[in-house]
Structure formats: C-alpha cells, structure tokens
Amino acid sequence: MATLEETKNVAIIFGVTGLVGRELARKLLLESSWKVYGIARNPETPSTLIISPCYHFISCNLLNPLETQKKLCGLQDVTHVFWVTWASQFPLETQESCDHNRTMMSNALDSMLSVAKNLKHVSLQTGTKHYVSLQATFDEEKVHYYHEEFPRMSKAPNFYYALEDLLMEKLNGKVSWSVHRPGLLLGCSVRSFYNFMGSLCVYGAICKHLKLPFVFGGTRKCWEESYIDGSDARLVADQHIWAATKSDKLSTNGQAFNSINGPSFTWKEVWPIVGKKFGVQVPQDMFVENFWFTKAMAEKEGAWEEIVMENGLVQTSIENLANWEFLDALFRFPLKLLGSRNKIDELGFGARYKTLNSILYWIDCMRDEKLIP
C-alpha cells in the first residue's frame, strides 16, 4: 500500500468503467507510486468495482458544468489525465456528437486546469476511425496502412478532431499531451457501447444454449481478408501510460500514435478456434452472407436470462454486453482500415499481441468475472 509520501503520481481516468479505463486503473494501481481517481457517469456495480486504498471513484455527469466543477474542484493533486470516454447519444459522424464530446472534455478541463497546478500530461483516446469517413467516396481497391500524419477527412464531422483541437487550445503548450488511436477494442466491460467481446461472447453462449450453429454473417471480403486491426485493452492502456510517463524523454508531446496489436488477422482464421473455445457447433460452412445478428438474436432476452440463472452469472441484460447492430456493421465494413505501427515501434514501445490470443484471453476474463458461462 502506498503511503502519502510514496505517492508521486496521481491519475484521473475519465471513463474508468470502460474497456480501457478498467485496465488503466488496474495497471496503475499495481505501482505503489500511483493514486487513481476514476470518473464515470453511472455509479459502480459489482462488475465495475475496483478495490484499492489508492483508488477513489467519482460518479459525475460531465455534460453538466456545475456538477463537474463541484465534483472535481477538490482534486488539486492530479498529475496525469487519461481521457478514455465519449458521449454515444448521437451517431459518430454528426455535429451533435462533436458538440456533446467537446462539451464533456471542456467542462472537465476547465475544472481540472484551474486547480491541478502539478498537471504533467493529458492522454486522449480516439480511434483509427480518425482516418476514414463513411460519408466520403473511397476506392475499395486502394489499401492504405494509415500512419499518424495522414490528413484528416474533411467531408464529415468527427468528434476526434474536435477533441484534439480542444486539447491544443486549452493546454496551449503548458502541459504535454498525446493521442492514442486503437482499432477494434478487445476487453471486458458491461459499460461499453461498442463492446465486441461482450457481443461475441453472448452470441456464443446463446448458440450453445439453443444448439444453434455458430456462423459468421457479413461480407465475403470481411470474412476472407484482413480489413481491421485488433487492439487489446492491455496494450492500449500500456501505451497510454508509456506516453504519459515517457513523453518528456521521447519528445512525444502533442503526438498521435496508432494503438494496435500488430499482426493482421482474418475472421476466417479466427472463427473456428473461437467456436471451439465456446464449445459450440461450428458448421462446415461457417460463412453465411445473408445472416444478420440483429435478426438472428432478436427476442433472445429470455434465452440469456436462462443462461444467467443456470450458470449463476452476474445479473446482466443482453443490452449490458451485446450490440448486434455493431456486429452487423463491423462484419460488413465497406473499406479496409489498417494502421501502421512504424512510428510507435521506432520510439521503442514494444508491446504486441496476436488478435486471436487477445480474444481467447478476454473470453477467459469474462468467464472469471462470471459474466458468461
């Protein structure tokens, strides 16, 4: 347990109950030199609880400036800010999404910058969606490995740009900052809107419970070709901490970094191994182009309730873990969104994961937490 004298770094994690937020808190609290404040809109539940004498949870609606000021004004000791949250009320490529997310961060920074006089670094998480817009025209045959200096898309609003611009404006060279861009996030949370692992695991559990075939519904290109990067929440958290604590030595101030596993993968390679992990029936023809998760998993709430009861799982509704619209969109994504790791590798950040291994690891974690059978 860290004493007051030993504590040199104080983190505040906005979005602590999300996929990366939980990992950030866990990793920082393993070090005796860290104290952590965790911020989320909704109160903690048994599934989101982090127990440590050096951890303090604060429930706060960041869209409310008065509430934000009241709850954050006493945190003068904060040295590092990790922003891993976002407002999901509006579709991504809308002005409303930009306005909501900018308001949240602006309220938080206004409250923090006025009191946290020893603030060293602000770490922002966005995503590789930075590089593309579904409202723009694109050449399906042209494959970019997007690097961090790739120009912004100008056709549609993107709240990632709004947050980067806000950091530049508010910090104004006085505090160092970094941006981290993961691809498909792989982690464990009951509080994430685009929760791939939760969706995959609920689908696998329902297939096993109802003796349904574990098929992949999407386009043939998304089945057979590499088109998106996996991003293990452990790697993303490590990269946040790396940039926040090494930025002075490595001149990473104001820099963006792709935050991706490394080796590419295809669902065709991964799917049968994941099915075996779930203990489900994997048919010979796993790829079914006209299979839609939103249709196949409609009205399966009763089946999930039976699974939870029979296996003594944490009480969750399907909506806590699964987002079928997200799976349908992911497996029918119309372009390739692959990032380059050259920049981060050259700076010496060496963490890499095989995406299959990440998926298998997080299935085990969700089982350990009694979220899935």
CSV table of C-alpha atoms in Angstrom, one decimal, residues 4 15 40 64 66 113 135 140 145 152 182 204 208 216 232 257 272 284 286 311 322 334 361:
chain,number,residue,atom,x,y,z
A,4,LEU,CA,1.2,9.6,1.1
A,15,GLY,CA,-14.3,6.6,-18.5
A,40,ALA,CA,-17.8,7.6,-14.8
A,64,ASN,CA,-23.3,19.3,-16.5
A,66,LEU,CA,-21.8,22.8,-12.4
A,113,LEU,CA,-6.7,23.2,-15.1
A,135,GLN,CA,-19.8,9.7,-45.9
A,140,GLU,CA,-12.3,-0.1,-52.5
A,145,TYR,CA,-1.8,1.4,-44.0
A,152,ARG,CA,-8.0,14.5,-41.7
A,182,PRO,CA,-7.0,1.9,-31.3
A,204,GLY,CA,-21.6,-17.9,-28.5
A,208,LYS,CA,-24.6,-23.2,-27.3
A,216,PHE,CA,-20.4,-15.7,-39.3
A,232,ASP,CA,-6.1,-5.4,-26.9
A,257,PHE,CA,0.0,7.1,-32.0
A,272,PRO,CA,-13.5,-21.9,-35.8
A,284,GLN,CA,-18.6,-26.8,-42.3
A,286,MET,CA,-19.3,-21.0,-41.2
A,311,ASN,CA,-24.8,-20.7,-14.6
A,322,ALA,CA,-24.2,-7.1,-26.6
A,334,PRO,CA,-17.1,-1.3,-46.6
A,361,TYR,CA,-7.7,-14.1,-23.2
